[in-house]
């Protein structure tokens, strides 16, 4: 099992790695991502799995033992192969490689499933090219309009329809695929933890409880453009200072409530060195363990923005761009998964929320019983070339996933 | 005098005003600025003044009474006609219109100069199109290399050489013009105050003491890109927070030292809503009454950036982009000018520093005896469509300038 994981990992890891940054730019249907798809296909075929690409570009590798009806609800494992810009090696691929290694481990011990097992690699999970996260699973479950998807313009120019066509997929087929969704009995996604929730305990593997509610808000601070040299500090209406105050209050509020608040995107007008800005637009990404906490966090940041505006003689408008409700994974499946991991790992398995979106969340939202395993991330870093996991923890993840699958065959 | 000012002001004010913003976009040699030049030429010619455009695009309107040798050191008055993007009506044009009105006032009373009087409108004072402030006066005094100037690329595409050619000026003539500089006896520039230094007193008109020293510094805050959702606040290395802390410390330091500190320009990498930034680049514009105070201000901001970086686990580099030393105007000319304004205005004339650059500063730096008059700005706002001055104060400015010229004829 360890050898199988290591071999597969070493095959996949170099594909599409950027020498300049050490990160990955595996975007939906680009050259690097197509190399990963070829690796998926040849790896599955070498194991006698039947590979297909569905209408929405998702990859499926079927293991249907002789005598098993393909009509039975399938046990689906897997994750995704694409990355964010200069992302790390583990986010997505760890789940795919671990699933192959778990299938190898089951077979090594002679396990024969009594229903179909399928390894899925969902398309365009990160949304790095076309801007919509989990596009493949959203399309499949009818949560993304196919006309809208086809028309999405990639950061490199072509639309999703054009990029799919260039990669040999017919974009006319995009859209809800209820028959395929109906074939999924359960979906188990193994993923590197994005954060340090497992660092302080003994367990290398955790089980997901929920996906935190998540909101995006645009704060527009409006002041008065003026001369950076001749305008006395007391005469200014500087939206940059109102924003700076708000950013610090947001971080402080998130710290004190155990939540997350990030101002990662900013637009400044006129953005000149010698000009007091007329306007600063800042986007808040806010996440919390539950909706009450999220609401309180956003309210605190809003109050901070009003205070910062009052202090600096500016105005502020807040626009909600999106709010995603909390998603709680199926409790009975979670308990079954946890029991199998407990027995395999011989420690009490932590049950953790995640603050990141996943295909597992999309499928759960569509009514599919879904569970997630998280593998310990020693630095907590994700979406970065510095993302990493210890080999021992990866092997523990394969072992846990194998145990879960064995319990569900 | 009042009627002359009002009439000229009403002629010039509508030229190149943008309906959408109420501001001006009179950039060197663009259509709006050429309209202003035509107005200058016809206004001067209607008064029998001889108009010429010099090698560097500056306009000159000569009043040389019969019998006066053109070789005598000329008394130069004037300012500029161009604007910043969406600038106000007064910054520049107030000095040009007031100079015409002062010449009209002198003539109405039968004054005849014993030496040449010339009204100058310097080209491209704001540098809004080609990025170099006071380009016309810098070129004339040999403070801007003509090859460099010709190659400057305008925000709308063409180079300065191309834009000059299109406007009918030969760019091959650009460069130092020592004979012309040698003809200037003194330069008196009237300008709207940029700031509120005159608001609280009785005087509508002040006299410049100095131009503050001025520095521009690039602060590069480096952190670690990470996931905005899943990264705990305590695990972050967020350069945005280090920057926000620094911006607030800069404003506080400037307030407490009576200086100016502005962060008006920012670049964020990767600038995504769901990404903790890897890097924030922020430009500090810092000005103070003297160099010791400026150094202490910049040191305080730097210390704040180090503190903000320590708190947030980031690094910071500071690069000095430019430092301009303090410029003190000729003291004996300033005293003569002030005595004339005192007598005319019947109040004690404030002597004020300015924190903005001016053509008067460029000429003073080239050894020309130079003085400036400031007209009260009730809001202090400049470089904005909201820039304004009271009609009575504008008239007081014309009266004061007339008195100064009369004392120097």
mmCIF file of N, CA, C and O in Angstrom, chain B residues 10-56:
data_model
loop_
_atom_site.group_PDB
_atom_site.id
_atom_site.type_symbol
_atom_site.label_atom_id
_atom_site.label_comp_id
_atom_site.label_asym_id
_atom_site.label_seq_id
_atom_site.Cartn_x
_atom_site.Cartn_y
_atom_site.Cartn_z
ATOM 1 N N UNK B 10 -14.493 83.899 -16.640
ATOM 2 C CA UNK B 10 -15.678 83.284 -17.254
ATOM 3 C C UNK B 10 -15.394 82.760 -18.657
ATOM 4 O O UNK B 10 -16.054 81.824 -19.112
ATOM 5 N N UNK B 11 -14.420 83.369 -19.333
ATOM 6 C CA UNK B 11 -14.025 82.855 -20.654
ATOM 7 C C UNK B 11 -13.267 81.526 -20.532
ATOM 8 O O UNK B 11 -13.512 80.589 -21.287
ATOM 9 N N UNK B 12 -12.330 81.499 -19.585
ATOM 10 C CA UNK B 12 -11.438 80.322 -19.497
ATOM 11 C C UNK B 12 -12.105 79.125 -18.810
ATOM 12 O O UNK B 12 -11.879 77.971 -19.180
ATOM 13 N N UNK B 13 -12.952 79.415 -17.832
ATOM 14 C CA UNK B 13 -13.474 78.341 -16.976
ATOM 15 C C UNK B 13 -14.146 77.185 -17.723
ATOM 16 O O UNK B 13 -13.956 76.026 -17.365
ATOM 17 N N UNK B 14 -14.963 77.460 -18.759
ATOM 18 C CA UNK B 14 -15.646 76.312 -19.389
ATOM 19 C C UNK B 14 -14.741 75.430 -20.255
ATOM 20 O O UNK B 14 -15.142 74.306 -20.593
ATOM 21 N N UNK B 15 -13.547 75.912 -20.605
ATOM 22 C CA UNK B 15 -12.744 75.179 -21.598
ATOM 23 C C UNK B 15 -12.240 73.855 -21.032
ATOM 24 O O UNK B 15 -11.501 73.821 -20.055
ATOM 25 N N UNK B 16 -12.673 72.767 -21.651
ATOM 26 C CA UNK B 16 -12.156 71.446 -21.267
ATOM 27 C C UNK B 16 -12.753 70.891 -19.996
ATOM 28 O O UNK B 16 -12.219 69.930 -19.424
ATOM 29 N N UNK B 17 -13.857 71.467 -19.563
ATOM 30 C CA UNK B 17 -14.504 70.914 -18.363
ATOM 31 C C UNK B 17 -15.255 69.643 -18.747
ATOM 32 O O UNK B 17 -16.022 69.635 -19.707
ATOM 33 N N UNK B 18 -15.062 68.559 -17.975
ATOM 34 C CA UNK B 18 -15.742 67.301 -18.241
ATOM 35 C C UNK B 18 -17.128 67.340 -17.616
ATOM 36 O O UNK B 18 -17.237 67.481 -16.386
ATOM 37 N N UNK B 19 -18.150 67.155 -18.451
ATOM 38 C CA UNK B 19 -19.518 67.227 -17.925
ATOM 39 C C UNK B 19 -19.760 66.146 -16.860
ATOM 40 O O UNK B 19 -20.453 66.373 -15.868
ATOM 41 N N UNK B 20 -19.161 64.981 -17.057
ATOM 42 C CA UNK B 20 -19.487 63.857 -16.172
ATOM 43 C C UNK B 20 -18.984 64.065 -14.751
ATOM 44 O O UNK B 20 -19.596 63.589 -13.798
ATOM 45 N N UNK B 21 -17.855 64.742 -14.592
ATOM 46 C CA UNK B 21 -17.257 64.860 -13.260
ATOM 47 C C UNK B 21 -17.221 66.293 -12.755
ATOM 48 O O UNK B 21 -17.013 66.531 -11.571
ATOM 49 N N UNK B 22 -17.364 67.270 -13.668
ATOM 50 C CA UNK B 22 -17.172 68.664 -13.273
ATOM 51 C C UNK B 22 -15.707 69.043 -13.136
ATOM 52 O O UNK B 22 -15.384 70.182 -12.782
ATOM 53 N N UNK B 23 -14.789 68.101 -13.431
ATOM 54 C CA UNK B 23 -13.362 68.389 -13.325
ATOM 55 C C UNK B 23 -12.745 68.632 -14.698
ATOM 56 O O UNK B 23 -13.415 68.548 -15.732
ATOM 57 N N UNK B 24 -11.467 68.941 -14.694
ATOM 58 C CA UNK B 24 -10.745 69.284 -15.921
ATOM 59 C C UNK B 24 -9.751 68.196 -16.272
ATOM 60 O O UNK B 24 -9.171 67.562 -15.387
ATOM 61 N N UNK B 25 -9.587 68.002 -17.584
ATOM 62 C CA UNK B 25 -8.555 67.072 -18.065
ATOM 63 C C UNK B 25 -7.716 67.802 -19.106
ATOM 64 O O UNK B 25 -7.661 67.398 -20.270
ATOM 65 N N UNK B 26 -7.125 68.914 -18.667
ATOM 66 C CA UNK B 26 -6.276 69.723 -19.553
ATOM 67 C C UNK B 26 -4.857 69.206 -19.400
ATOM 68 O O UNK B 26 -4.120 69.623 -18.514
ATOM 69 N N UNK B 27 -4.497 68.265 -20.266
ATOM 70 C CA UNK B 27 -3.163 67.662 -20.193
ATOM 71 C C UNK B 27 -2.304 68.259 -21.313
ATOM 72 O O UNK B 27 -2.814 68.598 -22.388
ATOM 73 N N UNK B 28 -0.991 68.302 -21.095
ATOM 74 C CA UNK B 28 -0.065 68.934 -22.032
ATOM 75 C C UNK B 28 -0.380 68.544 -23.481
ATOM 76 O O UNK B 28 -0.333 67.373 -23.839
ATOM 77 N N UNK B 29 -0.708 69.545 -24.289
ATOM 78 C CA UNK B 29 -0.919 69.409 -25.736
ATOM 79 C C UNK B 29 -2.135 68.568 -26.115
ATOM 80 O O UNK B 29 -2.240 68.143 -27.259
ATOM 81 N N UNK B 30 -3.036 68.301 -25.171
ATOM 82 C CA UNK B 30 -4.277 67.652 -25.624
ATOM 83 C C UNK B 30 -5.273 68.730 -26.073
ATOM 84 O O UNK B 30 -5.000 69.940 -25.993
ATOM 85 N N UNK B 31 -6.414 68.313 -26.580
ATOM 86 C CA UNK B 31 -7.343 69.273 -27.202
ATOM 87 C C UNK B 31 -7.776 70.343 -26.207
ATOM 88 O O UNK B 31 -7.829 71.539 -26.547
ATOM 89 N N UNK B 32 -8.076 69.936 -24.976
ATOM 90 C CA UNK B 32 -8.537 70.914 -23.982
ATOM 91 C C UNK B 32 -7.435 71.913 -23.648
ATOM 92 O O UNK B 32 -7.685 73.119 -23.509
ATOM 93 N N UNK B 33 -6.205 71.427 -23.555
ATOM 94 C CA UNK B 33 -5.108 72.323 -23.193
ATOM 95 C C UNK B 33 -4.799 73.255 -24.359
ATOM 96 O O UNK B 33 -4.459 74.431 -24.164
ATOM 97 N N UNK B 34 -4.932 72.744 -25.608
ATOM 98 C CA UNK B 34 -4.688 73.617 -26.768
ATOM 99 C C UNK B 34 -5.731 74.729 -26.843
ATOM 100 O O UNK B 34 -5.422 75.852 -27.219
ATOM 101 N N UNK B 35 -6.958 74.411 -26.444
ATOM 102 C CA UNK B 35 -7.989 75.472 -26.381
ATOM 103 C C UNK B 35 -7.579 76.557 -25.392
ATOM 104 O O UNK B 35 -7.797 77.749 -25.637
ATOM 105 N N UNK B 36 -7.016 76.128 -24.261
ATOM 106 C CA UNK B 36 -6.564 77.099 -23.254
ATOM 107 C C UNK B 36 -5.427 77.950 -23.800
ATOM 108 O O UNK B 36 -5.354 79.158 -23.547
ATOM 109 N N UNK B 37 -4.531 77.332 -24.589
ATOM 110 C CA UNK B 37 -3.426 78.094 -25.208
ATOM 111 C C UNK B 37 -3.969 79.127 -26.203
ATOM 112 O O UNK B 37 -3.462 80.244 -26.265
ATOM 113 N N UNK B 38 -4.996 78.705 -26.976
ATOM 114 C CA UNK B 38 -5.585 79.670 -27.924
ATOM 115 C C UNK B 38 -6.199 80.843 -27.186
ATOM 116 O O UNK B 38 -6.090 81.994 -27.617
ATOM 117 N N UNK B 39 -6.878 80.533 -26.082
ATOM 118 C CA UNK B 39 -7.451 81.607 -25.266
ATOM 119 C C UNK B 39 -6.350 82.534 -24.760
ATOM 120 O O UNK B 39 -6.474 83.757 -24.822
ATOM 121 N N UNK B 40 -5.229 81.980 -24.309
ATOM 122 C CA UNK B 40 -4.101 82.778 -23.810
ATOM 123 C C UNK B 40 -3.605 83.713 -24.912
ATOM 124 O O UNK B 40 -3.410 84.916 -24.713
ATOM 125 N N UNK B 41 -3.424 83.138 -26.105
ATOM 126 C CA UNK B 41 -2.865 83.913 -27.210
ATOM 127 C C UNK B 41 -3.799 85.050 -27.612
ATOM 128 O O UNK B 41 -3.374 86.204 -27.751
ATOM 129 N N UNK B 42 -5.082 84.738 -27.777
ATOM 130 C CA UNK B 42 -5.995 85.801 -28.224
ATOM 131 C C UNK B 42 -6.184 86.851 -27.134
ATOM 132 O O UNK B 42 -6.292 88.044 -27.421
ATOM 133 N N UNK B 43 -6.161 86.431 -25.871
ATOM 134 C CA UNK B 43 -6.306 87.384 -24.764
ATOM 135 C C UNK B 43 -5.098 88.328 -24.721
ATOM 136 O O UNK B 43 -5.241 89.543 -24.523
ATOM 137 N N UNK B 44 -3.915 87.782 -24.925
ATOM 138 C CA UNK B 44 -2.704 88.605 -24.915
ATOM 139 C C UNK B 44 -2.680 89.539 -26.126
ATOM 140 O O UNK B 44 -2.379 90.734 -26.007
ATOM 141 N N UNK B 45 -3.012 88.970 -27.293
ATOM 142 C CA UNK B 45 -2.970 89.791 -28.513
ATOM 143 C C UNK B 45 -3.972 90.928 -28.444
ATOM 144 O O UNK B 45 -3.704 92.034 -28.926
ATOM 145 N N UNK B 46 -5.131 90.660 -27.822
ATOM 146 C CA UNK B 46 -6.136 91.728 -27.683
ATOM 147 C C UNK B 46 -5.590 92.887 -26.840
ATOM 148 O O UNK B 46 -6.107 93.999 -26.893
ATOM 149 N N UNK B 47 -4.560 92.640 -26.070
ATOM 150 C CA UNK B 47 -3.936 93.670 -25.229
ATOM 151 C C UNK B 47 -2.650 94.200 -25.846
ATOM 152 O O UNK B 47 -1.891 94.936 -25.183
ATOM 153 N N UNK B 48 -2.354 93.786 -27.088
ATOM 154 C CA UNK B 48 -1.131 94.250 -27.741
ATOM 155 C C UNK B 48 0.130 93.608 -27.196
ATOM 156 O O UNK B 48 1.231 94.110 -27.430
ATOM 157 N N UNK B 49 -0.026 92.530 -26.464
ATOM 158 C CA UNK B 49 1.155 91.819 -25.956
ATOM 159 C C UNK B 49 1.673 90.897 -27.053
ATOM 160 O O UNK B 49 0.891 90.326 -27.825
ATOM 161 N N UNK B 50 2.989 90.733 -27.111
ATOM 162 C CA UNK B 50 3.574 89.889 -28.143
ATOM 163 C C UNK B 50 3.702 88.460 -27.602
ATOM 164 O O UNK B 50 4.357 88.233 -26.589
ATOM 165 N N UNK B 51 3.057 87.516 -28.271
ATOM 166 C CA UNK B 51 3.001 86.139 -27.760
ATOM 167 C C UNK B 51 4.034 85.265 -28.477
ATOM 168 O O UNK B 51 4.161 85.339 -29.705
ATOM 169 N N UNK B 52 4.725 84.469 -27.737
ATOM 170 C CA UNK B 52 5.592 83.454 -28.353
ATOM 171 C C UNK B 52 5.510 82.161 -27.553
ATOM 172 O O UNK B 52 5.230 82.157 -26.351
ATOM 173 N N UNK B 53 5.747 81.049 -28.248
ATOM 174 C CA UNK B 53 5.891 79.753 -27.589
ATOM 175 C C UNK B 53 7.371 79.417 -27.639
ATOM 176 O O UNK B 53 7.963 79.443 -28.718
ATOM 177 N N UNK B 54 7.972 79.125 -26.491
ATOM 178 C CA UNK B 54 9.413 78.874 -26.519
ATOM 179 C C UNK B 54 9.710 77.440 -26.941
ATOM 180 O O UNK B 54 8.799 76.657 -27.236
ATOM 181 N N UNK B 55 10.975 77.097 -26.995
ATOM 182 C CA UNK B 55 11.428 75.776 -27.477
ATOM 183 C C UNK B 55 10.815 74.636 -26.683
ATOM 184 O O UNK B 55 10.713 73.505 -27.170
ATOM 185 N N UNK B 56 10.426 74.927 -25.411
ATOM 186 C CA UNK B 56 9.921 73.869 -24.534
ATOM 187 C C UNK B 56 8.406 73.904 -24.361
ATOM 188 O O UNK B 56 7.860 73.241 -23.488
#
